mmCIF file of C-alpha atoms in Angstrom:
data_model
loop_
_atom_site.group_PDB
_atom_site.id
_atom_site.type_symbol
_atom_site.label_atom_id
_atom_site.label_comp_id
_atom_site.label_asym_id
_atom_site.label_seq_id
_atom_site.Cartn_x
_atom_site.Cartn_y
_atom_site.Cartn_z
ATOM 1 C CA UNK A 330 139.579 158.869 38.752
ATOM 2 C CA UNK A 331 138.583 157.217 35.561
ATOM 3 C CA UNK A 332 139.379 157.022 31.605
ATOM 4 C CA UNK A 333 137.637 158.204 28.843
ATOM 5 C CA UNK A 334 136.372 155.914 26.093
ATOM 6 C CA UNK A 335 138.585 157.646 23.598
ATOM 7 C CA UNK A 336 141.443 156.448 25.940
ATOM 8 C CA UNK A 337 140.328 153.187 26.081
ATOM 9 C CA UNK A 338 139.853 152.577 22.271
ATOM 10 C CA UNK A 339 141.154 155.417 20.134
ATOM 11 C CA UNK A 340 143.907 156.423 21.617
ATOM 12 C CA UNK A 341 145.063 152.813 21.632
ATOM 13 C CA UNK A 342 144.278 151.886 18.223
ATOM 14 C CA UNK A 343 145.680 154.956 16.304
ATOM 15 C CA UNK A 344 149.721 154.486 17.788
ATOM 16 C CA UNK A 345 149.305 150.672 17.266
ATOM 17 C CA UNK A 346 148.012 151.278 13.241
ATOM 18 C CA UNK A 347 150.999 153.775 13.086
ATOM 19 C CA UNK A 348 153.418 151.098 14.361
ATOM 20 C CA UNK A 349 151.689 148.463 11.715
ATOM 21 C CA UNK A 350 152.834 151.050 9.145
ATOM 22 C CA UNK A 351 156.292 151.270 9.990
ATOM 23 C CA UNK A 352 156.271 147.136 10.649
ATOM 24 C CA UNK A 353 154.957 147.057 7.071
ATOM 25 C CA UNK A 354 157.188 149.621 5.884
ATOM 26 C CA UNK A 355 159.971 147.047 6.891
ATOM 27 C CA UNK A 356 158.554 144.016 5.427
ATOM 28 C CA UNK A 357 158.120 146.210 1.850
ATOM 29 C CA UNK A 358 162.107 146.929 2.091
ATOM 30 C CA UNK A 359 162.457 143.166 3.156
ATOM 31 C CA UNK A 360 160.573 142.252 0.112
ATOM 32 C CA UNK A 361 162.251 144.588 -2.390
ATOM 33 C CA UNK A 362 165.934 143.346 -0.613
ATOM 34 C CA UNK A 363 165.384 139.884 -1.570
ATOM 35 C CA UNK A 364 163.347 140.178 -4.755
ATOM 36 C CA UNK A 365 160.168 138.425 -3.264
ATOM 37 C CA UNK A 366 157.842 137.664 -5.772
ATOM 38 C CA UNK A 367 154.313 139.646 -5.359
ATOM 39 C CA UNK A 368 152.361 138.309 -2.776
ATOM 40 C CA UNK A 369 154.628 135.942 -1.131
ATOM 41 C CA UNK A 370 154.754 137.665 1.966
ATOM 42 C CA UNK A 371 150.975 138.928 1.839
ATOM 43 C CA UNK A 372 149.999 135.611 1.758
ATOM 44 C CA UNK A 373 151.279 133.895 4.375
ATOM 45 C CA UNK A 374 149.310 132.297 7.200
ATOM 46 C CA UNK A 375 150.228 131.181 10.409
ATOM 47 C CA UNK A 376 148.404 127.879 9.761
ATOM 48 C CA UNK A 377 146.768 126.520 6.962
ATOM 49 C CA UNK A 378 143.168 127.499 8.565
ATOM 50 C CA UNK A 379 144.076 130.904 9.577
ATOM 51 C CA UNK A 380 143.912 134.175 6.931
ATOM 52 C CA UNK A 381 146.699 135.245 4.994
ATOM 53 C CA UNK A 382 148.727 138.365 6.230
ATOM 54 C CA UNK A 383 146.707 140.441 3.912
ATOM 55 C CA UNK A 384 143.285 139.197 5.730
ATOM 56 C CA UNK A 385 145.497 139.716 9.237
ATOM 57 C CA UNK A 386 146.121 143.602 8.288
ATOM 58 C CA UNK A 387 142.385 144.237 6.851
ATOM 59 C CA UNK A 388 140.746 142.747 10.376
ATOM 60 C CA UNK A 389 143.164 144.738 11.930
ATOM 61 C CA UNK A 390 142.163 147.851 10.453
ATOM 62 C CA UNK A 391 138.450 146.702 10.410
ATOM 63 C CA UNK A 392 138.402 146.522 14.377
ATOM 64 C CA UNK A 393 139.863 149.703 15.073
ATOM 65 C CA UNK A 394 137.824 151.610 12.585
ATOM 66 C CA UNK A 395 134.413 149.547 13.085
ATOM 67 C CA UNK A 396 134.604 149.242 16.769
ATOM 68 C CA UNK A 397 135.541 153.011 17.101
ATOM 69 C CA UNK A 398 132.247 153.617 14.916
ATOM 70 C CA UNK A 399 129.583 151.745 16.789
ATOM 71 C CA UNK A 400 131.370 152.783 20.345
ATOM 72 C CA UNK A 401 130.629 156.865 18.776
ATOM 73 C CA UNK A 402 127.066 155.357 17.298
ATOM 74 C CA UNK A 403 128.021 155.737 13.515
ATOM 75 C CA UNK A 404 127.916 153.937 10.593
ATOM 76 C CA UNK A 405 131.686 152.261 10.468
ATOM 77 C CA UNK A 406 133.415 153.001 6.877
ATOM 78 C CA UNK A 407 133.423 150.655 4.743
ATOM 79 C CA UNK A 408 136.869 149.746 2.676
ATOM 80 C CA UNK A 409 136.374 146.661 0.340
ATOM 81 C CA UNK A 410 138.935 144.030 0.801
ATOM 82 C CA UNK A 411 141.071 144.113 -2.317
ATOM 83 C CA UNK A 412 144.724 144.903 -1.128
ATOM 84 C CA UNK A 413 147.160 142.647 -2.666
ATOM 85 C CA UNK A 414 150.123 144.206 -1.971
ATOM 86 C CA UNK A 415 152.051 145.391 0.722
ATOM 87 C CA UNK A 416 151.953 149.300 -0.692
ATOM 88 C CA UNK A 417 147.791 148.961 -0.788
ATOM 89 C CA UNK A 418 148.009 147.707 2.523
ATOM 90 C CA UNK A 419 150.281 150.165 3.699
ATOM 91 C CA UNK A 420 147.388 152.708 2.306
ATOM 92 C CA UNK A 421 145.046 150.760 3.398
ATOM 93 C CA UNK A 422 146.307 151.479 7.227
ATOM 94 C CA UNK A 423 147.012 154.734 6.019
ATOM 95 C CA UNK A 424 143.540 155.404 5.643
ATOM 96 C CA UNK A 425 142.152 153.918 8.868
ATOM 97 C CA UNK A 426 144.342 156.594 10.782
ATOM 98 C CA UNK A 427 142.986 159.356 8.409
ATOM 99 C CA UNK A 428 139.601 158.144 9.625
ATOM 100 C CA UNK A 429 140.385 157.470 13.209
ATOM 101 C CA UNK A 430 141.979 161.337 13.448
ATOM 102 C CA UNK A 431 138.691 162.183 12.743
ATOM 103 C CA UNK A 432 136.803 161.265 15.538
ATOM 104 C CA UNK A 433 137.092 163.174 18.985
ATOM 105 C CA UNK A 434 136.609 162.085 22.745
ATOM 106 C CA UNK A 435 133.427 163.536 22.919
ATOM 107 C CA UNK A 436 132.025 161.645 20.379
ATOM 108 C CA UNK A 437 132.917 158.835 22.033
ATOM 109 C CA UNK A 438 131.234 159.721 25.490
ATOM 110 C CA UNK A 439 129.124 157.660 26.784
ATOM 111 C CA UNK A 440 129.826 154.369 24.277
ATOM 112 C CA UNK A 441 130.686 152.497 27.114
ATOM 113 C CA UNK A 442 127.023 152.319 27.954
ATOM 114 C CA UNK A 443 126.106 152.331 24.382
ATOM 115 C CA UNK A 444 123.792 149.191 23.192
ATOM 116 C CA UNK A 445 126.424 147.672 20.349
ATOM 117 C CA UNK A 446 124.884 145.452 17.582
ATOM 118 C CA UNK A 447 127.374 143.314 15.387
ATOM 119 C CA UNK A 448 126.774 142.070 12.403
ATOM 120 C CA UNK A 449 128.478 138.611 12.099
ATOM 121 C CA UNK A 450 128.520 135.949 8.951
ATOM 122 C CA UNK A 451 126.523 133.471 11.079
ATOM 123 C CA UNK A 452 125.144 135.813 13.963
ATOM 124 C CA UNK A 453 124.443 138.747 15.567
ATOM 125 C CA UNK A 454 126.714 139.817 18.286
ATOM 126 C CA UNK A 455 125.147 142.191 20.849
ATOM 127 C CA UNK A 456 126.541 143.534 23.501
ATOM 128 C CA UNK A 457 126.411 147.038 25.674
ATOM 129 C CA UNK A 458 129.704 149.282 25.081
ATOM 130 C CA UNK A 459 131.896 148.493 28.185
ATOM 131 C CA UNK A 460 132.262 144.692 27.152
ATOM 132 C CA UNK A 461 132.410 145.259 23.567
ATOM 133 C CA UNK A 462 135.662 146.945 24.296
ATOM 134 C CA UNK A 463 136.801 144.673 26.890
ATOM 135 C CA UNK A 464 135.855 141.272 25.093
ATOM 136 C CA UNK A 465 135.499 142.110 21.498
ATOM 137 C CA UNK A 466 137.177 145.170 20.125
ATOM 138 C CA UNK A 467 140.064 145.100 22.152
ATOM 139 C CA UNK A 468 141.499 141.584 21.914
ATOM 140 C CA UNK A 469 140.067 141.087 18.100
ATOM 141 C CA UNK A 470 141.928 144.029 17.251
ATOM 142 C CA UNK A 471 145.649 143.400 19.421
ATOM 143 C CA UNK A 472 144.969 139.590 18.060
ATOM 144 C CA UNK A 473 145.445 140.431 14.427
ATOM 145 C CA UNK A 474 148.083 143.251 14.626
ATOM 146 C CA UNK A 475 150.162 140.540 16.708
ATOM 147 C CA UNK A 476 149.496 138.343 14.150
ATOM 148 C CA UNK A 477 150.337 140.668 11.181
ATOM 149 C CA UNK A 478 154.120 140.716 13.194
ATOM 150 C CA UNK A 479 154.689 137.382 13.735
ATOM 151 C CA UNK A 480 153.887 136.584 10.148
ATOM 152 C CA UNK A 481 156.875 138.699 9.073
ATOM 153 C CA UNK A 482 158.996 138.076 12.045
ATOM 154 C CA UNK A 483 158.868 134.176 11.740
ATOM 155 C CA UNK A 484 159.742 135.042 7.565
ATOM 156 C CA UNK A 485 162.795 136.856 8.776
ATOM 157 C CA UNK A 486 161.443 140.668 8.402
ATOM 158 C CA UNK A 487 163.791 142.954 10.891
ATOM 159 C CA UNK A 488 160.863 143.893 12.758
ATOM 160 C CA UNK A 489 161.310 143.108 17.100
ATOM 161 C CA UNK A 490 159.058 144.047 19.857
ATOM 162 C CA UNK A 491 159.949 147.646 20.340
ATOM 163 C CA UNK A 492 158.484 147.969 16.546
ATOM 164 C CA UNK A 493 154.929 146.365 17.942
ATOM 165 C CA UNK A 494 155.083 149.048 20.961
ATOM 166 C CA UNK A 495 156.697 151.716 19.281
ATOM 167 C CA UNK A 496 159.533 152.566 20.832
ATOM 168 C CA UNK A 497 158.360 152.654 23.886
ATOM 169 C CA UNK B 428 130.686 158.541 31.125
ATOM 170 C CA UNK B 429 133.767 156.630 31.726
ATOM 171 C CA UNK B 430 135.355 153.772 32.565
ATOM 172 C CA UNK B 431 137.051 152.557 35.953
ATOM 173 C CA UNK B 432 140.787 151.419 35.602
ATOM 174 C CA UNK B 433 140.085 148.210 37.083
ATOM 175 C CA UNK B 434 137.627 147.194 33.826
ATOM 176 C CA UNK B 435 140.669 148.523 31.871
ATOM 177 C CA UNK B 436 142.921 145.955 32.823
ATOM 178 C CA UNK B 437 142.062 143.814 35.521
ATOM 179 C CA UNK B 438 138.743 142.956 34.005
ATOM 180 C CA UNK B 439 140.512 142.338 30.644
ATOM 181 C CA UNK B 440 143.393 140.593 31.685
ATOM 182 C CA UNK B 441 141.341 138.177 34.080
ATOM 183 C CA UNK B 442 138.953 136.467 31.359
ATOM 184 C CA UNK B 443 141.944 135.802 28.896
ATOM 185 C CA UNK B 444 144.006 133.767 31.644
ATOM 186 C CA UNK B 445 140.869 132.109 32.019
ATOM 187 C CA UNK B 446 141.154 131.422 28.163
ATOM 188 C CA UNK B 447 144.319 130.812 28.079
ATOM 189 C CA UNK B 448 144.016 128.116 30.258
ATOM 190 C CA UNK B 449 141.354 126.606 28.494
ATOM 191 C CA UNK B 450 143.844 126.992 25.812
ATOM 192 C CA UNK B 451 146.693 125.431 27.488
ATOM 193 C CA UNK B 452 144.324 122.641 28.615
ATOM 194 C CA UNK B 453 143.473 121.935 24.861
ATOM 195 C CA UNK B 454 147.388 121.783 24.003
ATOM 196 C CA UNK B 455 147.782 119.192 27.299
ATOM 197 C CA UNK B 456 145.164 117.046 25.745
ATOM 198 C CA UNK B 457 146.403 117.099 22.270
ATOM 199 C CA UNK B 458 150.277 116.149 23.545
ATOM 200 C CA UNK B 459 148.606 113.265 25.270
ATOM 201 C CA UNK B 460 146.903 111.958 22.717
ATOM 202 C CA UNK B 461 149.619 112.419 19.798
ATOM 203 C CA UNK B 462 151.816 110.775 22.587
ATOM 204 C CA UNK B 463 154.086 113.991 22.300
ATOM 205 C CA UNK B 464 157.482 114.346 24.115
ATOM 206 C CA UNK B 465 157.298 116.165 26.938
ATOM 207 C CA UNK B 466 159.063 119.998 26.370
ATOM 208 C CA UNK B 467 158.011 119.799 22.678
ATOM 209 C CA UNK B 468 155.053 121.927 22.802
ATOM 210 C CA UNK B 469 156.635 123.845 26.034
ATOM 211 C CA UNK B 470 159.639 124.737 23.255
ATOM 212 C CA UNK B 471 157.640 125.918 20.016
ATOM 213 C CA UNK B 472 159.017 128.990 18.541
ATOM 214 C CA UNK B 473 157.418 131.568 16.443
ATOM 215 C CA UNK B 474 161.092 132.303 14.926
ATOM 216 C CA UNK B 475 164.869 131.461 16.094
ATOM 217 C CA UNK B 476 164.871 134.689 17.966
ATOM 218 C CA UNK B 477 161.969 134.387 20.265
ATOM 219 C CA UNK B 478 160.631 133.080 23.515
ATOM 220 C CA UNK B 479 159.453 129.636 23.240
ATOM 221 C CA UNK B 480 156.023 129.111 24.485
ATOM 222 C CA UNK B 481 156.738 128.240 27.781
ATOM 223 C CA UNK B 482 158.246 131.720 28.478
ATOM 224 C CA UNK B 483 155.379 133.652 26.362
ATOM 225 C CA UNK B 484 152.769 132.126 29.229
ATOM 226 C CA UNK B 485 155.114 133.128 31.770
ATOM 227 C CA UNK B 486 155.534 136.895 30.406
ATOM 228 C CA UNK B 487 151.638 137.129 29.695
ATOM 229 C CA UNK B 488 150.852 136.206 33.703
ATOM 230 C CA UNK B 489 153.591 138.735 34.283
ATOM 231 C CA UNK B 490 152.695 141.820 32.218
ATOM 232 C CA UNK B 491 149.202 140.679 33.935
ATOM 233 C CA UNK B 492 149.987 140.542 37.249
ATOM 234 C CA UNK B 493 153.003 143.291 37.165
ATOM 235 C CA UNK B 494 150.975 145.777 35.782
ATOM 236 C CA UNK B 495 148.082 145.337 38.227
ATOM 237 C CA UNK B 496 150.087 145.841 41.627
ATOM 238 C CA UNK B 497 151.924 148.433 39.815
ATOM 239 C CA UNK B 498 148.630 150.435 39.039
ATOM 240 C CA UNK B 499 147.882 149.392 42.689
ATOM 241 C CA UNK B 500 150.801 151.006 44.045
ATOM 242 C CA UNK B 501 151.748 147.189 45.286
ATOM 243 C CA UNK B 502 155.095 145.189 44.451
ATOM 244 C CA UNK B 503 154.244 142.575 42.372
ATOM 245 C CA UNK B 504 154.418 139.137 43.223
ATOM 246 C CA UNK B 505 157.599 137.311 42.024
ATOM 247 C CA UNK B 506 156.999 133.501 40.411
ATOM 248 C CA UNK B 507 160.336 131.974 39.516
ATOM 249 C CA UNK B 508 160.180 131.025 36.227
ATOM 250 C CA UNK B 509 160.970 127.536 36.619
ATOM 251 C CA UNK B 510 157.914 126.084 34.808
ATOM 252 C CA UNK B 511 158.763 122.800 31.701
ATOM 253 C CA UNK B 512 155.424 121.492 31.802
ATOM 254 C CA UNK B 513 152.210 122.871 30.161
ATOM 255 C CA UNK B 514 150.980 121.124 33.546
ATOM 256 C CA UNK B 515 153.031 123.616 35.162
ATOM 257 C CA UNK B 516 152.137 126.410 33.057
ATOM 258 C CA UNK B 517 148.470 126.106 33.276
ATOM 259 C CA UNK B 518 149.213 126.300 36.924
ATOM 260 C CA UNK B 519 150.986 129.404 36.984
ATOM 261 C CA UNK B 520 148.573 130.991 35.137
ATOM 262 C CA UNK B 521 145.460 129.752 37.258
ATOM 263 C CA UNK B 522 147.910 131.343 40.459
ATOM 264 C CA UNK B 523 147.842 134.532 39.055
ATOM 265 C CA UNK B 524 144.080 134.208 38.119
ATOM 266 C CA UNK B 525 143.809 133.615 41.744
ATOM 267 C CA UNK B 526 145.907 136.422 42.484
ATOM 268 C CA UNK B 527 144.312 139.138 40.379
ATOM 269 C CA UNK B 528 141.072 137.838 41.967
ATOM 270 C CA UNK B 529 142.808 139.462 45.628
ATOM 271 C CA UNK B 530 142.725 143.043 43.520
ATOM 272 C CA UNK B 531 139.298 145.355 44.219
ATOM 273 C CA UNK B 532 138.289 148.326 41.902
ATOM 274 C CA UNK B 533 138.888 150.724 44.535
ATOM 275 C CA UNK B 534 143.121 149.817 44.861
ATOM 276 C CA UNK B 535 143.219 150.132 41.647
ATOM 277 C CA UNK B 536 141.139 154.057 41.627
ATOM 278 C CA UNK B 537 143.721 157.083 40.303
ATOM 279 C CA UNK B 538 146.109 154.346 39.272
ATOM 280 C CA UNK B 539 145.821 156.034 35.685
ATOM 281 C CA UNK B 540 147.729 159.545 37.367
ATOM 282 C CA UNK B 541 150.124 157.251 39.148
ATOM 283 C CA UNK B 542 153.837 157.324 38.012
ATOM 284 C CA UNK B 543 155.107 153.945 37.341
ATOM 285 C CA UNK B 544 158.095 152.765 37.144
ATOM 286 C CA UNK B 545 159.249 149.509 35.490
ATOM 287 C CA UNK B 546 162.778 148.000 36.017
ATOM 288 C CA UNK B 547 163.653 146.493 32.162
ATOM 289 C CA UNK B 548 167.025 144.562 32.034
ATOM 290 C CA UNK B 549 168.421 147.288 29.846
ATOM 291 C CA UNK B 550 166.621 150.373 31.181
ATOM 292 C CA UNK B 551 164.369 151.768 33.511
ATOM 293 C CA UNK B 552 161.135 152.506 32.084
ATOM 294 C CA UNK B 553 159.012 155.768 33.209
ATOM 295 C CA UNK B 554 155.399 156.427 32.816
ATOM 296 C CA UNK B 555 152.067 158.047 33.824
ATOM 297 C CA UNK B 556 149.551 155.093 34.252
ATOM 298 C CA UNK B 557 147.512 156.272 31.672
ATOM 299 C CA UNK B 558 150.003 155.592 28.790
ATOM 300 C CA UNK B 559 151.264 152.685 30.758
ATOM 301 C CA UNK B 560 147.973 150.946 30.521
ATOM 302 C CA UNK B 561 147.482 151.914 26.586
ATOM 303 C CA UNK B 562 151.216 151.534 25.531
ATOM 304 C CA UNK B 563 152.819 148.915 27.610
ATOM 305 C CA UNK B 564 150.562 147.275 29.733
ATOM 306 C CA UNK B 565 147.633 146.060 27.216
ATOM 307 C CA UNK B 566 149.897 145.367 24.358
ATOM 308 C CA UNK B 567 152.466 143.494 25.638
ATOM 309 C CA UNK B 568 149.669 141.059 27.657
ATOM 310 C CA UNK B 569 147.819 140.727 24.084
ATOM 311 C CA UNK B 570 151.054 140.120 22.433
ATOM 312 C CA UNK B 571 152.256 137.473 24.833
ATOM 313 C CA UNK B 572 149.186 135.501 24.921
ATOM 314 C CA UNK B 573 148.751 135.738 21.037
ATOM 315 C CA UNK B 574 152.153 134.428 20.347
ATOM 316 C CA UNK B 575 151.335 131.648 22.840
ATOM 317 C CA UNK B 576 147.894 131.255 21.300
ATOM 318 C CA UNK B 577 149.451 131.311 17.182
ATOM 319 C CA UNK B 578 151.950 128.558 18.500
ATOM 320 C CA UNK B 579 149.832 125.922 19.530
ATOM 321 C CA UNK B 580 147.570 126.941 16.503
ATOM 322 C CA UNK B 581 150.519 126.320 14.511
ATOM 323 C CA UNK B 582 151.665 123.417 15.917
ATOM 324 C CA UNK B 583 147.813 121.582 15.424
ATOM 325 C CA UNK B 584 146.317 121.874 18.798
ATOM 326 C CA UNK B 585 142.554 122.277 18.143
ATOM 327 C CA UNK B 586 142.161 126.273 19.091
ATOM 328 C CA UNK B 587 139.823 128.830 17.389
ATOM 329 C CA UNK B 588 139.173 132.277 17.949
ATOM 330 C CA UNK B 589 136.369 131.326 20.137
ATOM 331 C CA UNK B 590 138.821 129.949 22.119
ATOM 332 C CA UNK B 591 140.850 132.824 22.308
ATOM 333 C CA UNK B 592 137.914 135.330 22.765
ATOM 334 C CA UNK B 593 136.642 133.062 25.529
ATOM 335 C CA UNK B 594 133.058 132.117 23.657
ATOM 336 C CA UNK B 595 132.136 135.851 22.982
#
């Protein structure tokens, strides 16, 4: 038996965005609670070389959306990066899911064997569909959603792992 | 077209413990050099309230390894988490690499119909393999080896994404 490439990518990236709602639905009543001046929270970094929580929750959207695209061979959506705040990034989620609903299983047949081109800042990454969700869309994307929680966990947001799963 | 169950986890989960030892390796280097105390690293927490590091590299060989013999229809292999050292750690991990090296495609065919079932502390949990691959298995493994990944990041060890991605 074997999985379909919607089950792979899809179907793993739309519950995970709708837990990164509810995780930044949390961190929005955190921030109203204690009177947080704008973009405390949205800028925090995990180091002083890594993006700000805002970057964090754009890749993460970014991944799903854009990997989900090229996997289905169409042009990903683009969304400029101007969230500030947590409500635009809350949309901003929002609207990758509204996207993501879009796309079916069949359109997604076959983009395991689908010849994927990247466009990087410094280089082209290209790579045929099966590793591209093994080695590139699937770890890029868990790597900044994990990073979006630990951001707010480590600033004392009530957010624990069954948020991340979804109550699994 | 679509995709085995083996190159949805055990080909995923095998190249990131070969990162993640690269990435404990960097973190061993960097104690030795900054003349660290040993448990320092081995103790970094993300916040109060979770794991230190030491435990996340035990839980990300374990959702690795659990999940794979439980796909399998095998009991998974017990370690005792008794590791202090990131000498110790890096070794675990490398004995699970060589584990998950003892797994073929073919165990883990149909594993995605199986019914699973996962003893929790608090609970028992229930699922078709399918779900437990996209909901539990894959996002706790990513989760574990992020958090481990963010720490030493945090904490100064010289670790990029590259390192992470495994030189994608």
């Amino acid at each position: 038996m074997s999985l379909s490439v919607y089950a792979c990518t899809a179907e793993i990236f739309l519950p995970t965005l709708q837990n990164l709602v509810q995780i930044l639905g949390k961190a929005k009543a955190f921030a109203d609670a204690k009177k947080l001046e704008p973009g405390v929270l949205e800028g925090l970094r995990l180091a002083p070389d890594m993006f700000p929580l805002k970057r964090q929750v754009q890749l993460s959207t970014d991944f799903a959306k854009n990997s989900t695209a090229r996997l289905a061979g169409l042009e990903p959506p683009k969304f400029p990066d101007e969230e500030q705040s947590l409500d635009e990034l809350i949309a901003r989620v929002q609207k990758t899911i509204d996207w993501m609903k879009t796309i079916t299983p069949s359109q997604l047949e076959g983009g395991d064997r689908r010849h994927i081109v990247v466009p990087l800042r410094t280089r082209t990454l290209e790579m045929d569909g099966l590793p591209f969700i093994q080695r590139w869309a699937l770890p890029n994307f868990y790597f900044h959603v994990t990073a979006t929680y630990s951001l707010l966990r480590q600033a004392g947001v009530d957010v624990g792992k069954q948020d991340f799963l979804g109550g699994v």
